[in-house]
């Protein structure tokens, strides 16, 4: 089996809204006893503080995905600082947890060999590790979610990176992903992957 002896971590960007989708995702994770990572947007945490608290209450990691989802590689150092700093502050104020990781929107400026110097400097100042992902589900592309077509593409990505033993899988907080998540978890288990804690 493709996933024998290998593990995956489930991660979700762009939360905590829409709240209905988040609640459904959290319910699926709870039913499967899975802990995941949520990379949240500061402006959404401000709007939906209770949803951010829900993520932490359920025992998941809450991390920084910027304030308003800009391309940080193109932003000035001052903007990068406010995008990351304001998000650190609101997440800490609302949940009592301070993020330790930043996943830049679109992965911009965050991939090894292509790191944005301002992002590196600000992340360093805020004690944030810059992270990206290994498997991009492209769950936001039409048709949204994790249907058959996406599953084939995900399987191909695993195959291309067969040397790795641990993979971070990128998804998004959206209704179609919430709907398809139970089947996707079953598929990962069928392939032989262990779903690890972040």
Short mmCIF file of N, CA and C in Angstrom, two decimals:
data_model
loop_
_atom_site.label_atom_id
_atom_site.label_comp_id
_atom_site.label_asym_id
_atom_site.label_seq_id
_atom_site.Cartn_x
_atom_site.Cartn_y
_atom_site.Cartn_z
N UNK A 1 0.84 -1.21 0.00
CA UNK A 1 0.00 0.00 0.00
C UNK A 1 0.87 1.25 0.00
N UNK A 2 0.41 2.24 -0.71
CA UNK A 2 1.18 3.47 -0.91
C UNK A 2 1.56 4.16 0.41
N UNK A 3 0.70 4.07 1.41
CA UNK A 3 0.95 4.82 2.65
C UNK A 3 1.51 4.03 3.80
N UNK A 4 1.90 2.77 3.56
CA UNK A 4 2.39 1.94 4.65
C UNK A 4 3.56 2.57 5.39
N UNK A 5 3.43 2.67 6.71
CA UNK A 5 4.50 3.20 7.54
C UNK A 5 4.66 4.71 7.40
N UNK A 6 3.71 5.36 6.74
CA UNK A 6 3.79 6.80 6.54
C UNK A 6 2.64 7.51 7.25
N UNK A 7 2.86 8.80 7.51
CA UNK A 7 1.81 9.53 8.22
C UNK A 7 1.49 10.85 7.52
N UNK A 8 0.30 11.35 7.83
CA UNK A 8 -0.15 12.64 7.29
C UNK A 8 -0.65 13.51 8.44
N UNK A 9 -0.57 14.82 8.22
CA UNK A 9 -1.20 15.78 9.14
C UNK A 9 -2.22 16.54 8.32
N UNK A 10 -3.41 16.69 8.86
CA UNK A 10 -4.46 17.43 8.17
C UNK A 10 -4.38 18.89 8.59
N UNK A 11 -4.40 19.79 7.62
CA UNK A 11 -4.38 21.21 7.96
C UNK A 11 -5.38 21.97 7.10
N UNK A 12 -5.94 23.02 7.71
CA UNK A 12 -7.01 23.78 7.08
C UNK A 12 -6.68 25.27 7.12
N UNK A 13 -6.73 25.91 5.95
CA UNK A 13 -6.46 27.35 5.87
C UNK A 13 -7.76 28.14 5.82
N UNK A 14 -7.61 29.43 6.06
CA UNK A 14 -8.66 30.43 5.83
C UNK A 14 -9.81 30.41 6.83
N UNK A 15 -9.69 29.70 7.95
CA UNK A 15 -10.75 29.76 8.93
C UNK A 15 -10.68 31.04 9.74
N UNK A 16 -11.50 31.18 10.79
CA UNK A 16 -12.47 30.17 11.24
C UNK A 16 -13.82 30.21 10.53
N UNK A 17 -13.98 31.11 9.54
CA UNK A 17 -15.26 31.16 8.81
C UNK A 17 -15.10 30.45 7.46
N UNK A 18 -16.20 30.00 6.84
CA UNK A 18 -17.58 30.02 7.33
C UNK A 18 -17.80 29.06 8.50
N UNK A 19 -18.51 29.55 9.49
CA UNK A 19 -18.63 28.84 10.76
C UNK A 19 -19.33 27.49 10.61
N UNK A 20 -20.34 27.43 9.76
CA UNK A 20 -21.05 26.16 9.55
C UNK A 20 -20.11 25.08 9.03
N UNK A 21 -19.27 25.45 8.07
CA UNK A 21 -18.29 24.50 7.52
C UNK A 21 -17.29 24.09 8.60
N UNK A 22 -16.85 25.06 9.40
CA UNK A 22 -15.90 24.76 10.47
C UNK A 22 -16.52 23.76 11.46
N UNK A 23 -17.76 24.01 11.85
CA UNK A 23 -18.42 23.12 12.82
C UNK A 23 -18.50 21.70 12.28
N UNK A 24 -18.82 21.58 11.01
CA UNK A 24 -18.92 20.26 10.38
C UNK A 24 -17.54 19.57 10.34
N UNK A 25 -16.50 20.33 9.99
CA UNK A 25 -15.14 19.77 9.96
C UNK A 25 -14.73 19.32 11.36
N UNK A 26 -15.00 20.15 12.36
CA UNK A 26 -14.64 19.80 13.74
C UNK A 26 -15.37 18.53 14.20
N UNK A 27 -16.62 18.41 13.78
CA UNK A 27 -17.42 17.24 14.14
C UNK A 27 -16.81 15.97 13.53
N UNK A 28 -16.43 16.04 12.26
CA UNK A 28 -15.80 14.90 11.59
C UNK A 28 -14.49 14.53 12.26
N UNK A 29 -13.68 15.54 12.60
CA UNK A 29 -12.39 15.27 13.25
C UNK A 29 -12.61 14.62 14.61
N UNK A 30 -13.62 15.11 15.33
CA UNK A 30 -13.92 14.55 16.66
C UNK A 30 -14.36 13.09 16.52
N UNK A 31 -15.22 12.82 15.55
CA UNK A 31 -15.74 11.46 15.34
C UNK A 31 -14.61 10.49 14.99
N UNK A 32 -13.57 11.00 14.32
CA UNK A 32 -12.45 10.15 13.92
C UNK A 32 -11.24 10.25 14.86
N UNK A 33 -11.44 11.01 15.96
CA UNK A 33 -10.37 11.21 16.95
C UNK A 33 -9.08 11.72 16.30
N UNK A 34 -9.23 12.75 15.46
CA UNK A 34 -8.10 13.35 14.76
C UNK A 34 -7.87 14.77 15.28
N UNK A 35 -6.60 15.10 15.48
CA UNK A 35 -6.23 16.49 15.79
C UNK A 35 -5.61 17.09 14.53
N UNK A 36 -5.98 18.34 14.22
CA UNK A 36 -5.52 18.98 12.99
C UNK A 36 -4.96 20.36 13.29
N UNK A 37 -4.46 21.02 12.23
CA UNK A 37 -3.96 22.39 12.33
C UNK A 37 -4.91 23.31 11.58
N UNK A 38 -5.19 24.47 12.17
CA UNK A 38 -6.02 25.48 11.51
C UNK A 38 -5.22 26.77 11.39
N UNK A 39 -4.99 27.18 10.16
CA UNK A 39 -4.28 28.44 9.89
C UNK A 39 -5.34 29.51 9.64
N UNK A 40 -5.52 30.37 10.63
CA UNK A 40 -6.67 31.29 10.61
C UNK A 40 -6.28 32.70 10.18
N UNK A 41 -7.27 33.41 9.70
CA UNK A 41 -7.11 34.81 9.29
C UNK A 41 -7.53 35.71 10.45
N UNK A 42 -6.69 36.69 10.77
CA UNK A 42 -6.97 37.59 11.88
C UNK A 42 -8.31 38.29 11.76
N UNK A 43 -8.63 38.77 10.55
CA UNK A 43 -9.89 39.51 10.42
C UNK A 43 -11.11 38.62 10.66
N UNK A 44 -10.99 37.32 10.36
CA UNK A 44 -12.11 36.41 10.64
C UNK A 44 -12.19 36.04 12.12
N UNK A 45 -11.02 35.95 12.76
CA UNK A 45 -11.01 35.68 14.20
C UNK A 45 -11.70 36.83 14.93
N UNK A 46 -11.43 38.05 14.45
CA UNK A 46 -12.05 39.24 15.05
C UNK A 46 -13.57 39.19 14.89
N UNK A 47 -14.01 38.75 13.71
CA UNK A 47 -15.45 38.67 13.43
C UNK A 47 -16.13 37.50 14.12
N UNK A 48 -15.42 36.37 14.23
CA UNK A 48 -16.01 35.14 14.78
C UNK A 48 -15.16 34.58 15.91
N UNK A 49 -15.03 35.33 17.02
CA UNK A 49 -14.14 34.87 18.10
C UNK A 49 -14.54 33.51 18.66
N UNK A 50 -15.85 33.27 18.72
CA UNK A 50 -16.32 32.01 19.30
C UNK A 50 -15.86 30.81 18.45
N UNK A 51 -15.83 31.00 17.13
CA UNK A 51 -15.38 29.93 16.23
C UNK A 51 -13.90 29.62 16.47
N UNK A 52 -13.11 30.67 16.69
CA UNK A 52 -11.67 30.47 16.98
C UNK A 52 -11.50 29.71 18.29
N UNK A 53 -12.33 30.07 19.28
CA UNK A 53 -12.25 29.38 20.58
C UNK A 53 -12.63 27.91 20.44
N UNK A 54 -13.58 27.63 19.56
CA UNK A 54 -14.04 26.26 19.32
C UNK A 54 -12.87 25.38 18.85
N UNK A 55 -12.04 25.92 17.95
CA UNK A 55 -10.89 25.17 17.41
C UNK A 55 -9.98 24.75 18.56
N UNK A 56 -9.70 25.70 19.46
CA UNK A 56 -8.78 25.45 20.57
C UNK A 56 -9.42 24.51 21.60
N UNK A 57 -10.71 24.72 21.87
CA UNK A 57 -11.42 23.87 22.82
C UNK A 57 -11.40 22.40 22.40
N UNK A 58 -11.47 22.18 21.09
CA UNK A 58 -11.48 20.80 20.57
C UNK A 58 -10.07 20.19 20.53
N UNK A 59 -9.07 20.98 20.95
CA UNK A 59 -7.71 20.43 21.05
C UNK A 59 -6.88 20.52 19.79
N UNK A 60 -7.30 21.35 18.83
CA UNK A 60 -6.53 21.51 17.60
C UNK A 60 -5.53 22.65 17.72
N UNK A 61 -4.55 22.64 16.83
CA UNK A 61 -3.57 23.74 16.77
C UNK A 61 -4.18 24.91 16.03
N UNK A 62 -4.02 26.11 16.57
CA UNK A 62 -4.46 27.32 15.86
C UNK A 62 -3.22 28.11 15.49
N UNK A 63 -3.09 28.43 14.20
CA UNK A 63 -1.87 29.06 13.71
C UNK A 63 -2.19 30.28 12.86
N UNK A 64 -1.14 31.00 12.47
CA UNK A 64 -1.26 32.30 11.80
C UNK A 64 -1.29 32.14 10.28
N UNK A 65 -2.30 32.73 9.64
CA UNK A 65 -2.39 32.71 8.17
C UNK A 65 -2.52 34.14 7.64
N UNK A 66 -2.04 35.10 8.43
CA UNK A 66 -2.08 36.54 8.13
C UNK A 66 -3.43 37.14 8.54
N UNK A 67 -3.55 38.45 8.43
CA UNK A 67 -4.78 39.14 8.82
C UNK A 67 -5.82 39.11 7.71
N UNK A 68 -5.38 39.44 6.47
CA UNK A 68 -6.37 39.62 5.40
C UNK A 68 -6.04 38.88 4.10
N UNK A 69 -5.14 37.87 4.18
CA UNK A 69 -4.82 37.00 3.04
C UNK A 69 -4.14 37.72 1.86
N UNK A 70 -3.17 38.62 2.09
CA UNK A 70 -2.47 39.23 0.96
C UNK A 70 -1.31 38.33 0.51
N UNK A 71 -0.68 38.69 -0.59
CA UNK A 71 0.55 38.05 -1.02
C UNK A 71 1.69 38.70 -0.23
N UNK A 72 2.16 38.02 0.80
CA UNK A 72 3.16 38.60 1.69
C UNK A 72 4.51 38.80 1.02
N UNK A 73 4.79 38.04 -0.03
CA UNK A 73 6.07 38.19 -0.73
C UNK A 73 6.14 39.54 -1.44
N UNK A 74 4.97 40.10 -1.76
CA UNK A 74 4.95 41.40 -2.45
C UNK A 74 4.70 42.56 -1.50
N UNK A 75 4.36 42.24 -0.25
CA UNK A 75 4.02 43.30 0.71
C UNK A 75 5.29 43.95 1.26
N UNK A 76 5.15 45.19 1.73
CA UNK A 76 6.28 45.87 2.37
C UNK A 76 6.52 45.23 3.73
N UNK A 77 7.69 45.46 4.27
CA UNK A 77 8.00 44.89 5.58
C UNK A 77 6.99 45.38 6.62
N UNK A 78 6.59 46.65 6.50
CA UNK A 78 5.64 47.20 7.46
C UNK A 78 4.29 46.47 7.40
N UNK A 79 3.85 46.20 6.19
CA UNK A 79 2.58 45.49 6.02
C UNK A 79 2.68 44.05 6.52
N UNK A 80 3.80 43.41 6.22
CA UNK A 80 4.00 42.03 6.70
C UNK A 80 3.93 42.02 8.23
N UNK A 81 4.58 43.02 8.84
CA UNK A 81 4.61 43.10 10.30
C UNK A 81 3.21 43.26 10.88
N UNK A 82 2.39 44.13 10.26
CA UNK A 82 1.04 44.32 10.82
C UNK A 82 0.15 43.11 10.52
N UNK A 83 0.29 42.51 9.32
CA UNK A 83 -0.50 41.31 8.99
C UNK A 83 -0.25 40.18 9.99
N UNK A 84 1.01 39.94 10.29
CA UNK A 84 1.35 38.83 11.20
C UNK A 84 1.17 39.21 12.66
N UNK A 85 1.62 40.41 13.01
CA UNK A 85 1.55 40.84 14.41
C UNK A 85 0.12 40.98 14.90
N UNK A 86 -0.73 41.61 14.08
CA UNK A 86 -2.14 41.79 14.48
C UNK A 86 -2.84 40.44 14.64
N UNK A 87 -2.48 39.50 13.77
CA UNK A 87 -3.09 38.16 13.86
C UNK A 87 -2.62 37.45 15.13
N UNK A 88 -1.31 37.55 15.43
CA UNK A 88 -0.80 36.96 16.68
C UNK A 88 -1.60 37.50 17.87
N UNK A 89 -1.80 38.83 17.87
CA UNK A 89 -2.47 39.47 19.01
C UNK A 89 -3.92 39.06 19.15
N UNK A 90 -4.65 39.05 18.03
CA UNK A 90 -6.09 38.73 18.14
C UNK A 90 -6.28 37.26 18.52
N UNK A 91 -5.46 36.37 17.96
CA UNK A 91 -5.59 34.94 18.31
C UNK A 91 -5.30 34.74 19.79
N UNK A 92 -4.24 35.38 20.28
CA UNK A 92 -3.88 35.26 21.69
C UNK A 92 -4.97 35.85 22.58
N UNK A 93 -5.50 37.03 22.21
CA UNK A 93 -6.54 37.68 23.01
C UNK A 93 -7.80 36.82 23.08
N UNK A 94 -8.18 36.25 21.94
CA UNK A 94 -9.46 35.54 21.84
C UNK A 94 -9.38 34.13 22.43
N UNK A 95 -8.24 33.43 22.17
CA UNK A 95 -8.17 32.01 22.54
C UNK A 95 -7.23 31.73 23.70
N UNK A 96 -6.34 32.69 24.01
CA UNK A 96 -5.35 32.43 25.05
C UNK A 96 -4.15 31.65 24.53
N UNK A 97 -4.15 31.36 23.22
CA UNK A 97 -3.05 30.61 22.62
C UNK A 97 -2.31 31.52 21.65
N UNK A 98 -0.97 31.50 21.70
CA UNK A 98 -0.18 32.27 20.75
C UNK A 98 0.32 31.35 19.64
N UNK A 99 -0.01 31.65 18.38
CA UNK A 99 0.48 30.80 17.28
C UNK A 99 2.00 30.71 17.25
N UNK A 100 2.50 29.56 16.79
CA UNK A 100 3.94 29.33 16.68
C UNK A 100 4.36 29.17 15.22
N UNK A 101 3.37 29.10 14.30
CA UNK A 101 3.67 28.91 12.88
C UNK A 101 2.91 29.93 12.04
N UNK A 102 3.52 30.32 10.93
CA UNK A 102 2.85 31.15 9.93
C UNK A 102 2.87 30.36 8.61
N UNK A 103 1.68 30.20 8.02
CA UNK A 103 1.63 29.67 6.65
C UNK A 103 1.21 30.84 5.77
N UNK A 104 2.13 31.36 4.95
CA UNK A 104 1.77 32.54 4.15
C UNK A 104 0.70 32.19 3.12
N UNK A 105 -0.27 33.09 2.91
CA UNK A 105 -1.29 32.86 1.88
C UNK A 105 -0.64 32.54 0.54
N UNK A 106 -1.20 31.58 -0.16
CA UNK A 106 -0.69 31.08 -1.46
C UNK A 106 0.70 30.45 -1.33
N UNK A 107 1.20 30.33 -0.11
CA UNK A 107 2.57 29.84 0.09
C UNK A 107 3.61 30.87 -0.33
N UNK A 108 3.14 32.08 -0.69
CA UNK A 108 4.02 33.11 -1.27
C UNK A 108 5.13 33.51 -0.30
N UNK A 109 6.37 33.35 -0.73
CA UNK A 109 7.51 33.74 0.09
C UNK A 109 7.85 32.73 1.17
N UNK A 110 7.16 31.58 1.16
CA UNK A 110 7.34 30.62 2.25
C UNK A 110 8.03 29.33 1.88
N UNK A 111 8.26 29.11 0.57
CA UNK A 111 8.87 27.84 0.17
C UNK A 111 10.39 27.91 0.22
N UNK A 112 11.00 26.82 0.69
CA UNK A 112 12.46 26.74 0.77
C UNK A 112 13.06 27.05 -0.59
N UNK A 113 14.13 27.83 -0.58
CA UNK A 113 14.75 28.20 -1.84
C UNK A 113 14.09 29.43 -2.44
N UNK A 114 12.96 29.85 -1.84
CA UNK A 114 12.25 31.00 -2.37
C UNK A 114 11.66 31.83 -1.23
N UNK A 115 12.42 31.92 -0.15
CA UNK A 115 11.91 32.61 1.04
C UNK A 115 12.00 34.13 0.87
N UNK A 116 10.94 34.80 1.28
CA UNK A 116 10.90 36.25 1.21
C UNK A 116 11.64 36.83 2.43
N UNK A 117 12.68 37.65 2.22
CA UNK A 117 13.50 38.13 3.35
C UNK A 117 12.70 38.90 4.40
N UNK A 118 11.72 39.72 3.97
CA UNK A 118 10.94 40.47 4.97
C UNK A 118 10.07 39.52 5.80
N UNK A 119 9.50 38.55 5.13
CA UNK A 119 8.69 37.56 5.83
C UNK A 119 9.55 36.80 6.85
N UNK A 120 10.75 36.43 6.44
CA UNK A 120 11.67 35.70 7.33
C UNK A 120 11.99 36.55 8.56
N UNK A 121 12.28 37.81 8.33
CA UNK A 121 12.66 38.71 9.43
C UNK A 121 11.51 38.90 10.42
N UNK A 122 10.32 39.17 9.90
CA UNK A 122 9.16 39.41 10.77
C UNK A 122 8.78 38.12 11.51
N UNK A 123 8.78 37.00 10.80
CA UNK A 123 8.44 35.72 11.43
C UNK A 123 9.41 35.45 12.58
N UNK A 124 10.68 35.73 12.34
CA UNK A 124 11.72 35.55 13.34
C UNK A 124 11.44 36.41 14.58
N UNK A 125 11.13 37.68 14.33
CA UNK A 125 10.83 38.61 15.44
C UNK A 125 9.64 38.15 16.27
N UNK A 126 8.69 37.48 15.61
CA UNK A 126 7.47 37.05 16.31
C UNK A 126 7.55 35.59 16.77
N UNK A 127 8.75 35.00 16.65
CA UNK A 127 8.96 33.58 17.00
C UNK A 127 8.02 32.65 16.25
N UNK A 128 7.83 32.92 14.96
CA UNK A 128 6.99 32.08 14.12
C UNK A 128 7.85 31.28 13.15
N UNK A 129 7.55 30.00 13.03
CA UNK A 129 8.19 29.16 12.02
C UNK A 129 7.37 29.28 10.74
N UNK A 130 8.03 29.50 9.60
CA UNK A 130 7.32 29.57 8.32
C UNK A 130 7.11 28.15 7.79
N UNK A 131 5.87 27.81 7.50
CA UNK A 131 5.57 26.47 7.00
C UNK A 131 4.73 26.56 5.72
N UNK A 132 4.80 25.49 4.92
CA UNK A 132 3.93 25.41 3.75
C UNK A 132 3.18 24.08 3.81
N UNK A 133 3.22 23.28 2.76
CA UNK A 133 2.48 22.02 2.74
C UNK A 133 3.19 21.08 1.78
N UNK A 134 2.81 19.79 1.83
CA UNK A 134 3.35 18.79 0.91
C UNK A 134 2.33 18.38 -0.14
N UNK A 135 1.09 18.29 0.29
CA UNK A 135 0.01 17.84 -0.60
C UNK A 135 -1.03 18.94 -0.68
N UNK A 136 -1.25 19.43 -1.89
CA UNK A 136 -2.27 20.47 -2.11
C UNK A 136 -3.51 19.81 -2.68
N UNK A 137 -4.58 19.75 -1.89
CA UNK A 137 -5.80 19.07 -2.35
C UNK A 137 -6.52 19.88 -3.45
N UNK A 138 -6.17 21.16 -3.57
CA UNK A 138 -6.86 22.07 -4.51
C UNK A 138 -8.38 22.01 -4.32
N UNK A 139 -8.78 21.85 -3.06
CA UNK A 139 -10.21 21.70 -2.74
C UNK A 139 -11.02 22.95 -3.03
N UNK A 140 -10.33 24.07 -3.28
CA UNK A 140 -11.02 25.35 -3.55
C UNK A 140 -11.33 25.51 -5.03
N UNK A 141 -10.71 24.68 -5.88
CA UNK A 141 -10.95 24.78 -7.33
C UNK A 141 -12.23 24.04 -7.70
N UNK A 142 -12.91 24.55 -8.73
CA UNK A 142 -14.14 23.90 -9.18
C UNK A 142 -13.82 22.55 -9.83
N UNK A 143 -14.61 21.48 -9.60
CA UNK A 143 -15.67 21.43 -8.59
C UNK A 143 -15.05 21.39 -7.19
N UNK A 144 -15.53 22.26 -6.31
CA UNK A 144 -14.96 22.37 -4.96
C UNK A 144 -15.09 21.06 -4.19
N UNK A 145 -14.18 20.91 -3.22
CA UNK A 145 -14.25 19.75 -2.34
C UNK A 145 -13.18 18.72 -2.69
N UNK A 146 -13.41 17.48 -2.27
CA UNK A 146 -12.41 16.42 -2.38
C UNK A 146 -12.99 15.22 -3.15
N UNK A 147 -13.58 15.53 -4.30
CA UNK A 147 -14.20 14.47 -5.12
C UNK A 147 -13.18 13.61 -5.85
N UNK A 148 -13.68 12.73 -6.71
CA UNK A 148 -12.87 11.72 -7.42
C UNK A 148 -11.65 12.31 -8.13
N UNK A 149 -11.89 13.39 -8.85
CA UNK A 149 -10.83 14.05 -9.63
C UNK A 149 -9.70 14.52 -8.70
N UNK A 150 -10.10 15.13 -7.59
CA UNK A 150 -9.12 15.63 -6.63
C UNK A 150 -8.35 14.46 -6.01
N UNK A 151 -9.05 13.38 -5.71
CA UNK A 151 -8.42 12.22 -5.08
C UNK A 151 -7.31 11.67 -5.99
N UNK A 152 -7.58 11.62 -7.30
CA UNK A 152 -6.56 11.13 -8.25
C UNK A 152 -5.32 12.03 -8.23
N UNK A 153 -5.56 13.32 -8.20
CA UNK A 153 -4.48 14.30 -8.17
C UNK A 153 -3.68 14.19 -6.86
N UNK A 154 -4.38 13.97 -5.75
CA UNK A 154 -3.73 13.81 -4.44
C UNK A 154 -2.86 12.55 -4.44
N UNK A 155 -3.40 11.49 -5.00
CA UNK A 155 -2.67 10.23 -5.06
C UNK A 155 -1.39 10.41 -5.89
N UNK A 156 -1.48 11.16 -6.99
CA UNK A 156 -0.32 11.44 -7.83
C UNK A 156 0.74 12.23 -7.05
N UNK A 157 0.29 13.19 -6.24
CA UNK A 157 1.24 13.98 -5.45
C UNK A 157 1.98 13.11 -4.42
N UNK A 158 1.25 12.18 -3.81
CA UNK A 158 1.89 11.25 -2.87
C UNK A 158 2.95 10.42 -3.62
N UNK A 159 2.58 9.91 -4.78
CA UNK A 159 3.47 9.06 -5.57
C UNK A 159 4.74 9.80 -5.97
N UNK A 160 4.58 11.08 -6.37
CA UNK A 160 5.74 11.88 -6.78
C UNK A 160 6.71 12.13 -5.61
N UNK A 161 6.17 12.10 -4.39
CA UNK A 161 7.02 12.37 -3.21
C UNK A 161 7.18 11.11 -2.36
N UNK A 162 7.38 9.99 -3.05
CA UNK A 162 7.37 8.70 -2.34
C UNK A 162 8.47 8.56 -1.29
N UNK A 163 9.51 9.40 -1.40
CA UNK A 163 10.60 9.28 -0.41
C UNK A 163 10.20 9.81 0.96
N UNK A 164 9.25 10.71 0.98
CA UNK A 164 8.84 11.32 2.27
C UNK A 164 8.12 10.28 3.14
N UNK A 165 8.20 10.49 4.45
CA UNK A 165 7.45 9.60 5.35
C UNK A 165 6.33 10.33 6.06
N UNK A 166 6.39 11.67 6.02
CA UNK A 166 5.34 12.45 6.68
C UNK A 166 4.92 13.60 5.77
N UNK A 167 3.63 13.81 5.64
CA UNK A 167 3.10 14.79 4.70
C UNK A 167 2.11 15.73 5.40
N UNK A 168 2.18 17.00 5.03
CA UNK A 168 1.16 17.95 5.51
C UNK A 168 0.18 18.17 4.36
N UNK A 169 -1.09 17.90 4.63
CA UNK A 169 -2.13 18.01 3.60
C UNK A 169 -2.90 19.31 3.78
N UNK A 170 -2.91 20.13 2.72
CA UNK A 170 -3.58 21.43 2.75
C UNK A 170 -5.02 21.34 2.28
N UNK A 171 -5.92 21.80 3.16
CA UNK A 171 -7.34 21.93 2.80
C UNK A 171 -7.82 23.31 3.24
N UNK A 172 -9.08 23.61 3.01
CA UNK A 172 -9.63 24.91 3.39
C UNK A 172 -10.95 24.74 4.13
N UNK A 173 -11.25 25.72 4.98
CA UNK A 173 -12.53 25.71 5.69
C UNK A 173 -13.58 26.21 4.70
N UNK A 174 -14.32 25.26 4.11
CA UNK A 174 -15.38 25.59 3.16
C UNK A 174 -16.37 24.44 3.13
N UNK A 175 -17.62 24.72 2.76
CA UNK A 175 -18.67 23.69 2.84
C UNK A 175 -18.38 22.40 2.07
N UNK A 176 -17.84 22.50 0.85
CA UNK A 176 -17.60 21.30 0.03
C UNK A 176 -16.55 20.40 0.67
N UNK A 177 -15.54 21.00 1.28
CA UNK A 177 -14.50 20.22 1.96
C UNK A 177 -15.09 19.55 3.20
N UNK A 178 -15.91 20.29 3.92
CA UNK A 178 -16.57 19.73 5.10
C UNK A 178 -17.40 18.50 4.71
N UNK A 179 -18.11 18.62 3.60
CA UNK A 179 -18.97 17.53 3.10
C UNK A 179 -18.15 16.29 2.75
N UNK A 180 -16.99 16.49 2.10
CA UNK A 180 -16.21 15.37 1.58
C UNK A 180 -15.18 14.82 2.56
N UNK A 181 -15.00 15.50 3.69
CA UNK A 181 -13.93 15.11 4.61
C UNK A 181 -14.06 13.68 5.14
N UNK A 182 -15.26 13.23 5.56
CA UNK A 182 -15.33 11.85 6.07
C UNK A 182 -14.84 10.81 5.05
N UNK A 183 -15.24 10.98 3.78
CA UNK A 183 -14.82 10.03 2.74
C UNK A 183 -13.31 10.14 2.48
N UNK A 184 -12.79 11.36 2.57
CA UNK A 184 -11.35 11.57 2.33
C UNK A 184 -10.52 10.91 3.43
N UNK A 185 -10.97 11.01 4.67
CA UNK A 185 -10.27 10.37 5.79
C UNK A 185 -10.24 8.85 5.58
N UNK A 186 -11.38 8.30 5.16
CA UNK A 186 -11.44 6.85 4.88
C UNK A 186 -10.46 6.47 3.77
N UNK A 187 -10.38 7.32 2.75
CA UNK A 187 -9.48 7.07 1.62
C UNK A 187 -8.02 7.05 2.07
N UNK A 188 -7.65 8.02 2.91
CA UNK A 188 -6.27 8.07 3.43
C UNK A 188 -5.94 6.79 4.21
N UNK A 189 -6.92 6.33 5.00
CA UNK A 189 -6.71 5.12 5.81
C UNK A 189 -6.62 3.89 4.91
N UNK A 190 -7.42 3.90 3.86
CA UNK A 190 -7.40 2.80 2.88
C UNK A 190 -6.04 2.71 2.20
N UNK A 191 -5.43 3.87 1.92
CA UNK A 191 -4.10 3.91 1.31
C UNK A 191 -3.02 3.50 2.30
N UNK A 192 -3.37 3.41 3.58
CA UNK A 192 -2.41 2.94 4.58
C UNK A 192 -1.74 4.03 5.40
N UNK A 193 -2.18 5.29 5.24
CA UNK A 193 -1.57 6.38 6.00
C UNK A 193 -2.11 6.42 7.42
N UNK A 194 -1.24 6.75 8.37
CA UNK A 194 -1.64 7.03 9.73
C UNK A 194 -1.87 8.54 9.80
N UNK A 195 -2.95 8.97 10.44
CA UNK A 195 -3.18 10.40 10.59
C UNK A 195 -2.59 10.82 11.93
N UNK A 196 -1.55 11.65 11.84
CA UNK A 196 -0.77 11.99 13.03
C UNK A 196 -1.26 13.30 13.63
N UNK A 197 -0.82 13.54 14.86
CA UNK A 197 -1.11 14.84 15.50
C UNK A 197 -0.08 15.85 15.03
N UNK A 198 -0.50 17.10 14.88
CA UNK A 198 0.45 18.13 14.43
C UNK A 198 1.62 18.27 15.40
#
